[in-house]
XYZ file of C-alpha atoms in Angstrom:
674
model
C -0.063 -0.137 -0.030
C 1.404 3.367 -0.826
C 2.216 6.095 1.728
C -0.718 8.213 0.168
C -3.235 5.365 0.625
C -2.233 4.738 4.277
C -2.320 8.340 5.068
C -5.839 8.566 3.461
C -6.936 5.354 5.632
C -6.185 7.462 8.849
C -7.908 10.374 7.496
C -11.114 8.038 6.883
C -11.049 7.409 10.587
C -12.582 10.813 10.909
C -14.312 11.126 7.607
C -17.513 12.381 8.799
C -15.892 15.497 10.499
C -13.429 15.908 7.496
C -16.604 15.574 5.077
C -18.623 17.993 6.981
C -15.574 20.337 7.022
C -15.208 19.978 3.185
C -18.867 20.893 2.745
C -18.384 23.996 4.950
C -15.351 24.852 2.663
C -17.448 24.418 -0.467
C -20.202 26.755 0.851
C -17.371 29.225 1.783
C -15.957 29.022 -1.411
C -19.210 29.575 -3.293
C -20.188 32.643 -1.072
C -16.586 34.186 -1.684
C -16.600 33.699 -5.433
C -20.050 35.012 -6.052
C -18.733 38.457 -5.189
C -17.337 39.308 -8.614
C -20.643 38.180 -10.387
C -22.570 40.632 -7.998
C -19.837 43.269 -8.870
C -20.200 42.542 -12.465
C -24.100 43.001 -12.236
C -23.681 46.311 -10.208
C -21.603 47.690 -12.990
C -23.294 46.197 -16.237
C -26.761 46.358 -15.024
C -27.117 49.252 -12.645
C -24.044 51.599 -13.006
C -23.666 51.297 -16.939
C -27.290 50.180 -17.379
C -28.425 53.636 -18.368
C -26.065 53.506 -21.535
C -26.644 49.824 -22.163
C -30.443 49.860 -22.370
C -32.960 52.239 -24.570
C -35.286 54.511 -22.570
C -38.845 54.927 -23.442
C -41.496 57.642 -22.600
C -43.914 56.352 -20.131
C -46.457 57.707 -17.460
C -45.330 58.645 -14.305
C -44.656 55.643 -11.852
C -42.031 53.267 -10.369
C -38.635 53.485 -11.796
C -39.918 56.495 -13.996
C -37.499 59.465 -14.477
C -38.769 62.995 -15.155
C -36.739 64.924 -17.915
C -37.857 68.075 -19.433
C -41.503 67.590 -18.317
C -41.600 63.885 -19.832
C -41.523 60.805 -18.066
C -38.844 58.067 -19.288
C -38.265 54.479 -18.103
C -35.574 52.100 -19.015
C -36.370 49.032 -21.054
C -35.495 46.485 -18.391
C -37.879 48.086 -15.964
C -40.951 47.727 -18.069
C -43.367 44.812 -17.321
C -45.041 42.759 -19.853
C -48.312 44.726 -19.748
C -46.672 48.225 -19.614
C -47.032 50.462 -22.845
C -43.832 51.870 -24.296
C -43.738 55.231 -25.824
C -41.042 56.898 -27.985
C -37.546 55.338 -27.530
C -34.542 57.588 -26.723
C -30.996 56.840 -25.534
C -28.954 58.173 -22.763
C -25.188 57.604 -23.881
C -21.769 58.281 -22.369
C -19.121 60.303 -24.218
C -15.916 60.364 -22.492
C -16.745 61.447 -18.782
C -19.982 63.106 -19.897
C -23.550 61.775 -20.867
C -25.946 63.195 -23.559
C -29.697 62.582 -24.121
C -30.615 61.595 -27.857
C -34.143 62.129 -28.481
C -34.265 59.310 -31.008
C -33.469 55.468 -31.294
C -29.753 54.776 -31.834
C -29.201 51.723 -33.923
C -25.717 51.160 -33.300
C -24.546 52.743 -30.015
C -21.209 50.624 -30.096
C -18.080 52.481 -31.558
C -16.107 55.638 -30.897
C -18.116 58.376 -29.646
C -17.591 62.195 -29.934
C -19.928 65.080 -29.039
C -19.633 68.642 -30.402
C -22.090 71.481 -30.926
C -25.077 69.544 -30.084
C -24.280 66.550 -32.249
C -23.235 63.049 -31.155
C -21.095 61.379 -33.836
C -20.627 57.435 -33.529
C -17.816 55.972 -35.696
C -17.744 52.260 -36.307
C -16.040 50.305 -39.201
C -15.113 53.513 -41.102
C -18.896 54.388 -41.006
C -20.032 57.435 -39.135
C -23.743 58.248 -37.733
C -24.697 61.448 -36.246
C -27.476 62.344 -33.777
C -28.848 65.475 -32.302
C -28.018 65.361 -28.792
C -28.039 67.404 -25.473
C -25.486 67.254 -22.605
C -26.877 66.231 -19.166
C -26.132 68.168 -16.295
C -24.922 66.433 -13.081
C -28.534 66.711 -11.292
C -30.190 65.346 -14.606
C -27.942 62.581 -14.807
C -28.368 61.783 -11.146
C -32.164 61.483 -11.719
C -31.584 58.925 -14.454
C -29.625 56.935 -11.734
C -32.057 57.086 -9.010
C -34.185 54.023 -9.986
C -31.037 51.980 -9.486
C -30.239 53.197 -6.025
C -32.390 50.597 -4.281
C -31.229 47.710 -6.297
C -27.524 48.861 -5.857
C -28.240 48.873 -1.973
C -29.618 45.386 -1.944
C -26.951 44.012 -4.062
C -24.315 45.613 -1.738
C -26.221 44.145 1.405
C -26.071 40.730 -0.334
C -22.399 41.209 -1.142
C -21.733 41.923 2.520
C -23.842 38.970 3.651
C -21.766 36.576 1.476
C -18.651 38.067 2.965
C -20.276 37.265 6.525
C -21.175 33.682 5.230
C -17.638 32.984 3.751
C -16.067 33.984 6.910
C -18.312 31.924 9.163
C -18.038 28.795 6.982
C -14.072 29.311 6.471
C -13.667 29.423 10.109
C -15.991 26.245 10.580
C -14.135 24.346 7.947
C -10.741 25.458 9.369
C -11.698 24.557 12.873
C -13.119 21.018 11.903
C -10.334 20.118 9.611
C -7.511 20.885 11.991
C -9.427 19.152 14.810
C -9.643 16.081 12.699
C -5.940 16.635 12.015
C -5.043 16.752 15.481
C -7.184 13.650 16.221
C -5.319 11.738 13.418
C -1.910 12.750 14.581
C -3.084 11.836 18.191
C -3.959 8.316 16.870
C -0.935 7.724 14.826
C 1.242 8.709 17.664
C -0.708 6.187 19.980
C -0.376 3.504 17.140
C 3.325 4.024 16.890
C 3.967 4.070 20.578
C 1.805 0.873 21.106
C 3.652 -0.817 18.169
C 6.922 -0.205 20.017
C 5.705 -2.119 22.797
C 5.149 -5.029 20.493
C 8.577 -5.014 18.880
C 11.132 -7.686 19.861
C 13.967 -6.794 21.952
C 16.486 -7.279 18.833
C 14.818 -4.447 17.074
C 16.157 -2.053 19.993
C 19.516 -3.596 19.816
C 20.220 -2.250 16.186
C 18.475 1.141 16.461
C 19.567 4.164 18.994
C 16.751 5.466 21.202
C 17.145 8.767 19.854
C 16.333 7.565 16.377
C 13.043 5.995 17.479
C 12.145 9.073 19.485
C 12.781 11.099 16.445
C 10.276 9.030 14.573
C 7.583 9.261 17.368
C 8.106 13.011 18.114
C 9.583 14.959 15.075
C 8.283 12.633 12.109
C 4.795 12.610 13.614
C 4.884 16.575 14.002
C 5.777 16.916 10.417
C 2.973 14.816 9.504
C 0.697 16.698 11.740
C 1.604 19.797 9.372
C 0.514 17.608 6.406
C -3.042 17.205 7.957
C -3.232 20.574 9.619
C -1.808 22.833 6.778
C -1.003 21.087 3.742
C -4.159 19.051 3.354
C -6.251 22.098 4.294
C -4.366 24.339 1.788
C -4.487 21.709 -0.968
C -8.179 20.889 -0.522
C -9.060 24.634 -0.131
C -6.762 25.530 -3.198
C -8.327 22.874 -5.415
C -11.923 23.813 -4.561
C -11.098 27.557 -5.070
C -9.529 27.079 -8.409
C -12.228 24.723 -9.610
C -14.746 27.306 -8.553
C -12.722 30.186 -10.336
C -12.523 28.010 -13.411
C -16.231 27.564 -13.281
C -16.718 31.250 -12.983
C -14.335 32.040 -15.847
C -16.074 29.581 -18.164
C -19.506 31.221 -17.424
C -17.953 34.675 -18.022
C -15.941 33.647 -21.252
C -15.267 30.187 -22.410
C -12.491 31.071 -24.839
C -10.339 32.980 -22.285
C -11.161 30.265 -19.614
C -9.577 27.795 -21.884
C -6.413 29.973 -22.447
C -6.215 30.113 -18.523
C -6.623 26.329 -18.133
C -3.190 26.064 -19.536
C -2.097 26.845 -16.141
C -3.138 23.573 -14.696
C -0.840 21.340 -16.595
C 2.159 23.796 -16.133
C 1.443 23.396 -12.349
C 1.202 19.680 -12.352
C 4.467 19.409 -14.332
C 5.959 21.800 -11.763
C 4.910 19.883 -8.731
C 6.227 16.557 -10.196
C 9.689 18.350 -10.945
C 10.005 19.782 -7.608
C 8.933 16.582 -5.709
C 11.769 14.640 -7.660
C 14.466 16.716 -6.251
C 13.085 17.568 -2.801
C 12.412 13.985 -1.832
C 16.048 13.263 -2.275
C 17.074 16.250 0.098
C 14.217 15.621 2.695
C 15.209 11.910 3.141
C 18.658 12.970 3.772
C 17.362 15.784 6.224
C 14.938 13.538 8.292
C 17.938 10.988 8.750
C 20.352 13.490 9.872
C 17.929 14.955 12.406
C 17.504 11.341 13.789
C 21.233 11.095 14.147
C 21.137 14.216 15.652
C 18.516 13.210 18.247
C 20.448 10.007 18.828
C 23.697 11.709 19.239
C 22.096 14.227 21.925
C 20.416 11.439 23.718
C 23.690 9.348 23.838
C 25.766 12.329 25.023
C 23.396 13.124 27.743
C 23.369 9.634 28.979
C 27.209 9.339 28.707
C 27.970 12.836 29.977
C 29.879 11.424 33.159
C 32.198 9.386 30.910
C 32.640 12.574 28.268
C 33.686 14.945 31.045
C 35.677 12.394 32.996
C 37.638 11.282 29.953
C 37.891 14.903 28.379
C 36.003 14.117 25.335
C 34.316 17.336 25.134
C 36.066 18.512 22.071
C 35.796 15.328 20.169
C 32.173 15.045 20.853
C 31.606 18.435 19.666
C 33.482 17.802 16.545
C 31.317 14.601 15.778
C 28.121 16.596 16.374
C 29.400 19.550 14.202
C 29.874 17.093 11.267
C 26.499 15.614 11.439
C 25.013 19.002 12.132
C 26.863 20.354 8.986
C 25.754 17.731 6.881
C 22.146 18.473 8.005
C 22.657 22.223 7.467
C 24.123 21.819 3.860
C 20.957 19.607 2.815
C 18.636 22.238 4.323
C 20.425 25.009 2.122
C 19.923 22.915 -0.854
C 16.128 22.295 -0.050
C 16.025 26.154 0.669
C 17.379 27.036 -2.711
C 15.153 24.710 -4.521
C 12.276 26.347 -2.385
C 13.393 29.768 -3.316
C 13.557 29.084 -6.937
C 10.157 27.752 -7.027
C 7.394 29.268 -5.015
C 7.195 32.936 -5.485
C 9.212 33.020 -9.023
C 6.869 30.349 -10.569
C 3.534 32.151 -9.291
C 5.056 35.341 -10.601
C 5.706 33.903 -13.981
C 2.396 32.482 -14.339
C 0.559 35.414 -13.123
C 2.352 37.485 -15.999
C 1.389 35.259 -18.407
C -2.119 35.058 -17.483
C -2.367 38.867 -17.591
C -0.682 39.140 -20.858
C -3.359 36.646 -22.318
C -5.870 38.852 -20.726
C -4.496 42.087 -22.127
C -4.060 40.549 -25.501
C -7.463 38.973 -25.606
C -9.560 41.888 -24.373
C -7.444 44.131 -26.449
C -8.413 42.330 -29.605
C -12.003 42.095 -28.515
C -12.270 46.035 -28.064
C -11.201 46.297 -31.729
C -14.157 44.402 -32.963
C -17.468 46.217 -32.179
C -19.741 42.969 -32.827
C -18.014 41.377 -29.709
C -17.309 44.217 -27.428
C -16.736 43.030 -23.829
C -18.689 44.972 -20.965
C -16.640 46.515 -18.222
C -18.310 44.422 -15.701
C -17.081 41.136 -17.422
C -13.627 42.896 -17.384
C -13.614 43.470 -13.882
C -14.808 40.087 -12.925
C -12.306 38.728 -15.113
C -9.386 40.738 -13.474
C -10.869 39.781 -10.012
C -10.893 36.088 -10.642
C -7.425 35.950 -12.146
C -6.245 37.767 -8.990
C -7.993 35.097 -6.958
C -6.646 32.324 -8.969
C -3.175 33.041 -8.083
C -3.883 33.018 -4.394
C -4.646 29.282 -4.085
C -1.928 28.537 -6.676
C 0.588 30.269 -4.413
C -0.867 28.488 -1.496
C -0.255 25.161 -3.307
C 3.435 25.862 -4.544
C 4.342 27.285 -0.970
C 3.123 23.953 0.641
C 5.074 21.538 -1.690
C 8.037 21.885 0.917
C 5.803 20.763 3.951
C 4.120 18.283 1.615
C 7.570 16.389 0.691
C 8.666 16.611 4.301
C 5.521 14.955 5.505
C 5.597 12.175 2.910
C 9.277 11.394 3.832
C 8.252 11.358 7.569
C 5.269 9.150 6.743
C 7.625 6.769 5.040
C 9.781 6.636 8.260
C 6.857 6.249 10.562
C 5.198 3.518 8.369
C 8.536 1.818 8.081
C 8.575 1.460 11.988
C 4.862 0.301 12.007
C 5.549 -2.276 9.211
C 7.974 -3.827 11.693
C 6.683 -7.522 12.684
C 5.539 -7.160 16.252
C 3.791 -9.374 18.689
C 0.244 -8.899 19.144
C -0.864 -7.991 22.751
C -2.921 -10.921 24.341
C -5.239 -10.070 27.224
C -6.084 -13.339 27.994
C -5.141 -14.749 31.481
C -3.368 -18.092 32.257
C -3.386 -20.010 35.476
C -0.147 -19.533 37.526
C 2.269 -22.307 36.278
C 4.366 -24.215 38.874
C 7.472 -23.251 37.471
C 9.218 -26.786 36.269
C 11.625 -25.186 33.617
C 13.285 -27.407 30.991
C 15.743 -26.602 28.234
C 16.138 -29.258 25.874
C 19.074 -29.163 23.472
C 18.541 -25.353 22.930
C 20.952 -23.480 20.397
C 20.749 -19.855 19.571
C 22.537 -17.009 17.912
C 21.637 -13.171 17.671
C 22.738 -13.115 14.066
C 22.516 -15.506 11.110
C 25.348 -17.829 10.979
C 26.536 -16.820 14.538
C 25.782 -19.180 17.568
C 26.256 -17.989 21.019
C 24.540 -21.084 22.675
C 25.308 -24.658 21.940
C 23.091 -27.577 22.765
C 21.965 -26.264 26.198
C 19.981 -28.792 28.337
C 19.106 -28.653 31.967
C 16.031 -29.140 34.099
C 14.815 -26.886 36.790
C 12.105 -28.145 39.318
C 9.453 -26.010 41.088
C 11.123 -23.943 43.904
C 14.573 -24.637 42.825
C 17.302 -22.036 42.760
C 19.361 -22.387 39.437
C 22.627 -20.327 39.173
C 24.315 -19.573 36.047
C 28.173 -18.652 36.195
C 30.935 -18.074 33.741
C 33.136 -15.502 32.323
C 31.873 -12.458 30.403
C 30.239 -13.470 26.899
C 29.977 -17.193 28.095
C 26.095 -16.821 27.274
C 24.409 -16.564 30.764
C 22.285 -13.425 29.936
C 21.260 -15.203 26.521
C 19.908 -18.172 28.479
C 17.723 -15.685 30.399
C 16.763 -13.783 27.272
C 15.437 -17.010 25.694
C 13.469 -18.075 29.026
C 11.819 -14.716 28.933
C 11.242 -14.861 25.060
C 12.793 -11.681 24.256
C 14.409 -13.758 21.567
C 13.314 -17.296 20.326
C 15.451 -20.312 20.062
C 16.891 -21.518 16.738
C 16.959 -25.089 17.730
C 15.686 -27.062 20.687
C 12.839 -26.244 23.025
C 12.165 -24.616 26.412
C 9.335 -25.893 28.385
C 7.518 -24.887 31.471
C 5.392 -27.338 33.041
C 5.954 -29.521 30.099
C 4.560 -26.892 27.605
C 6.723 -25.333 24.817
C 7.188 -21.651 25.588
C 6.828 -20.887 22.038
C 3.275 -21.960 21.950
C 2.309 -19.588 24.618
C 1.618 -15.991 23.912
C 4.522 -13.692 25.286
C 2.168 -11.748 27.685
C 0.693 -14.626 29.032
C 4.233 -16.163 29.702
C 5.589 -13.214 31.265
C 2.487 -12.753 33.392
C 4.182 -15.165 35.991
C 7.631 -14.278 35.455
C 9.630 -11.301 37.046
C 13.369 -10.116 36.240
C 15.633 -7.940 38.417
C 18.604 -6.392 36.569
C 22.040 -5.681 37.395
C 21.195 -2.000 36.824
C 17.686 -1.530 37.769
C 15.389 0.726 35.713
C 12.934 2.934 37.533
C 10.559 5.070 35.972
C 9.417 8.742 36.683
C 6.880 8.640 39.424
C 7.099 7.743 43.071
C 8.615 4.551 44.889
C 5.207 3.019 45.344
C 4.358 3.538 41.501
C 7.625 1.820 40.551
C 6.625 -1.184 42.657
C 3.076 -1.616 41.685
C 3.954 -0.144 37.875
C 0.248 1.254 38.160
C -1.432 -2.019 38.247
C -4.668 -1.818 39.480
C -4.683 -5.476 40.883
C -1.663 -4.579 43.033
C -2.828 -2.604 46.287
C -1.067 0.018 48.382
C -0.946 -2.662 51.252
C 0.738 -4.948 48.904
C 3.298 -2.547 47.797
C 4.145 -1.684 51.365
C 4.449 -5.334 52.284
C 6.595 -6.199 49.451
C 9.115 -3.215 50.337
C 9.316 -4.353 53.934
C 9.574 -7.957 53.066
C 12.710 -7.242 51.136
C 14.210 -4.932 53.636
C 13.597 -1.797 51.760
C 12.170 0.190 54.589
C 15.632 0.095 56.189
C 17.152 2.051 53.353
C 14.072 4.081 52.419
C 13.083 5.180 55.779
C 14.967 8.275 55.794
C 13.419 9.767 52.768
C 11.158 12.618 53.261
C 7.988 11.479 51.793
C 8.536 7.582 52.405
C 7.198 5.442 49.754
C 5.664 8.467 48.039
C 9.158 9.886 47.437
C 9.473 11.234 43.981
C 11.554 9.307 41.538
C 13.056 11.275 38.531
C 14.414 9.742 35.399
C 16.104 6.194 35.963
C 15.797 7.061 39.868
C 19.141 9.022 39.746
C 18.457 10.459 43.148
C 18.383 7.077 44.741
C 21.615 4.962 45.570
C 22.263 1.735 43.760
C 20.964 -0.295 46.682
C 17.811 1.514 47.093
C 17.068 1.074 43.526
C 17.805 -2.581 43.559
C 15.746 -3.040 46.750
C 12.629 -1.322 44.795
C 13.137 -3.660 41.964
C 13.111 -6.561 44.324
C 9.745 -5.352 45.912
C 8.597 -4.840 42.353
C 9.229 -8.531 41.615
C 7.783 -9.794 44.871
C 4.515 -7.701 44.441
C 3.725 -9.442 41.077
C 4.261 -12.824 42.845
C 5.913 -14.641 39.929
C 6.285 -18.380 39.546
C 9.605 -17.902 37.750
C 12.192 -15.210 39.090
C 15.208 -14.071 37.090
C 17.993 -12.158 38.826
C 20.660 -10.808 36.758
C 23.845 -10.074 38.818
C 21.480 -8.263 41.099
C 24.193 -7.742 43.884
C 26.962 -7.006 41.651
C 27.204 -3.411 42.216
C 26.455 -2.818 45.779
C 28.616 -2.395 48.826
C 28.950 -5.161 51.353
C 26.665 -3.645 54.102
C 23.868 -3.199 51.418
C 24.612 -6.549 50.014
C 23.588 -8.211 53.372
C 20.181 -6.503 53.349
C 19.686 -7.468 49.673
C 20.697 -11.054 50.464
C 18.088 -11.022 53.274
C 15.566 -9.656 50.678
C 16.527 -12.255 48.110
C 15.523 -15.144 50.495
C 12.203 -13.620 50.944
C 12.016 -13.214 47.227
C 13.032 -16.908 46.395
C 10.375 -18.667 48.470
C 7.927 -20.565 46.505
C 9.351 -19.798 43.172
C 11.792 -21.171 40.751
C 14.647 -18.772 40.602
C 17.537 -18.364 38.217
C 20.447 -16.371 39.222
C 23.175 -14.981 37.100
C 25.988 -14.658 39.561
C 29.019 -12.534 39.667
C 30.000 -13.268 43.187
C 30.019 -16.927 43.776
C 29.770 -16.720 47.416
C 26.090 -15.678 46.996
C 24.967 -18.862 45.153
C 26.274 -21.579 47.379
C 23.064 -22.619 48.453
C 21.605 -22.861 45.024
C 20.133 -26.308 44.152
C 21.944 -26.426 40.903
C 24.927 -24.496 39.497
C 25.629 -24.196 35.649
C 29.101 -23.226 34.467
C 29.187 -21.782 31.016
C 31.913 -21.524 28.645
C 31.565 -20.227 25.173
C 28.045 -20.937 25.094
C 28.183 -24.557 26.429
C 27.390 -25.952 29.839
C 30.846 -27.377 30.855
C 30.087 -28.051 34.541
C 26.798 -28.806 36.316
C 25.780 -29.448 40.003
C 25.612 -27.836 43.521
C 28.478 -25.916 45.195
C 29.890 -29.001 46.818
C 29.824 -31.303 43.860
C 31.580 -28.657 41.717
C 34.179 -27.956 44.284
C 35.109 -31.617 44.468
C 35.335 -31.837 40.777
C 38.246 -29.067 40.907
C 37.325 -27.805 37.489
C 36.437 -24.319 36.204
C 33.950 -23.516 39.037
C 36.561 -24.595 41.757
C 39.153 -22.433 39.879
C 36.703 -19.341 39.665
C 35.771 -19.700 43.372
C 39.363 -20.057 44.648
C 40.345 -17.062 42.547
C 37.670 -14.962 43.974
C 38.417 -16.074 47.704
C 41.959 -15.266 47.122
C 41.145 -11.767 46.069
C 38.835 -11.301 48.993
C 41.734 -12.439 51.124
C 44.287 -10.257 49.811
C 41.727 -7.404 50.060
C 41.001 -8.184 53.743
C 44.948 -8.158 54.302
């Protein structure tokens, strides 16, 4: 499905509001474009009408004009039953008007008045008529029958302006409201989809780039619906309405002006071809900038400690310069287009208008009225307003389409559908059956892993860095799926269990625990309504957290800022223990949970661990071997394979890798103590 169709599908969600807004827009356009027609009627019918129509002698009455003791009425004011008397004419000569007391067969042509004689020259033929020049008062009396109609038309004109203003406001309000709702839904969709993506997706994409797609790219798409869509729809409707009006006025000139449409279409295609290239680079560089800023803020301690400020600045300036250069290329393209293009088209249109009307004025048989000329000029001026709007929005359109492509690329990533179903708490019998796994194709990090953990057992995984300990736990949690072999819980293959249902009865405590912005209590319950305040407090007390948190001013309601940076490592770790305990998992995973704490805090954490492990199958990735001496089973991993397996005493008697690691750690501790 194309980007345009997918954006259109989002718009269809709020189609009723959008259609209503477009109907209001059509009314606004119709009301606005009716203005020149009213002006044309005012000019041709009422202002120049005394010249255009014959006058006839009549009796005193409505719309009759008294001149030299005789009543006259204009031809268009007679009803069917009225009797017409002698025909006369009131004609304009220069800036003056004359009264001709007889019919004038051909009033079109060049007119001159001298010594009581009106001369009309037409096609080398001269015709003369006796005439009397009208005074200002006499001329005003001939205009008086038109005053009421002129006043009514003026009122209609202003009424249409009010209607156009009201409906323009309405369409803008409803269209932009719909646009904001569309973007709100799109952001929700993107954020929701991110929760469904596998962990491996985040391994290869910096957080700053993902944030850029959710914030910057969706904000650009918002401009598409709020500004670009409104401008394009408004402009297209206006242009269509103006062309309809032009065809009603004069078909030939309207056809000439119609040439502007294919020129505009060709130009839009030309612009998009080059703008798309620059916008792709610009959006990509903006993501890189966000990613680097995010990384720099998180690693500011290291940057400053190792005096990498100047190098980091240079790296940022390089990315920023590339972004700047491509922005300038796009700016030059935009500068070349918008105003210049519209100016050229406007000049071409007015040259055609002058040429056409100039030619018409030379032919008396096809003379154009001043009202038509005014309406044409007015409509041509109006025509270039929406064209200018269209061209000026091309840059925003292209940026929005590029951003849409990036957002939809994210939405197209395969994710796991959220399963709201519940499953009974499983016992926690875990079996790894000949499991092999690799993060990349052709690269295996776990080889033929097999072991069994019974309900309530504590299983410890030890080994050097890169031996595969965390990979085993990642597979158990289904952050990744096995390549070969099976993992069973209570005899059921975990690949057949939806991940949400599987993790419903699992909990994990990381070496570097993650806390969310909120309070200590909210970080324990994660705002799960099923976990009461009493359960939160009991979990914190059971793991011994109250001993480390009791000095905080607000207790369990103490504010937690980003990542819990105001709390100590031990405090954060105990909060994560309490979180795991509050959710009462059947399977508990501890990833080097005591590696980064001091000895005194470790004692508190160890006591908390004993509480946490009761009644559940526990997997511990151990750094300090002294903390796992009581484990039911210890797995020693080396290069992705289990090389030793048994309890502490068994492994010490084997005098293998575990024995060496234990003795090494004990030796270090003895030397440190000495």
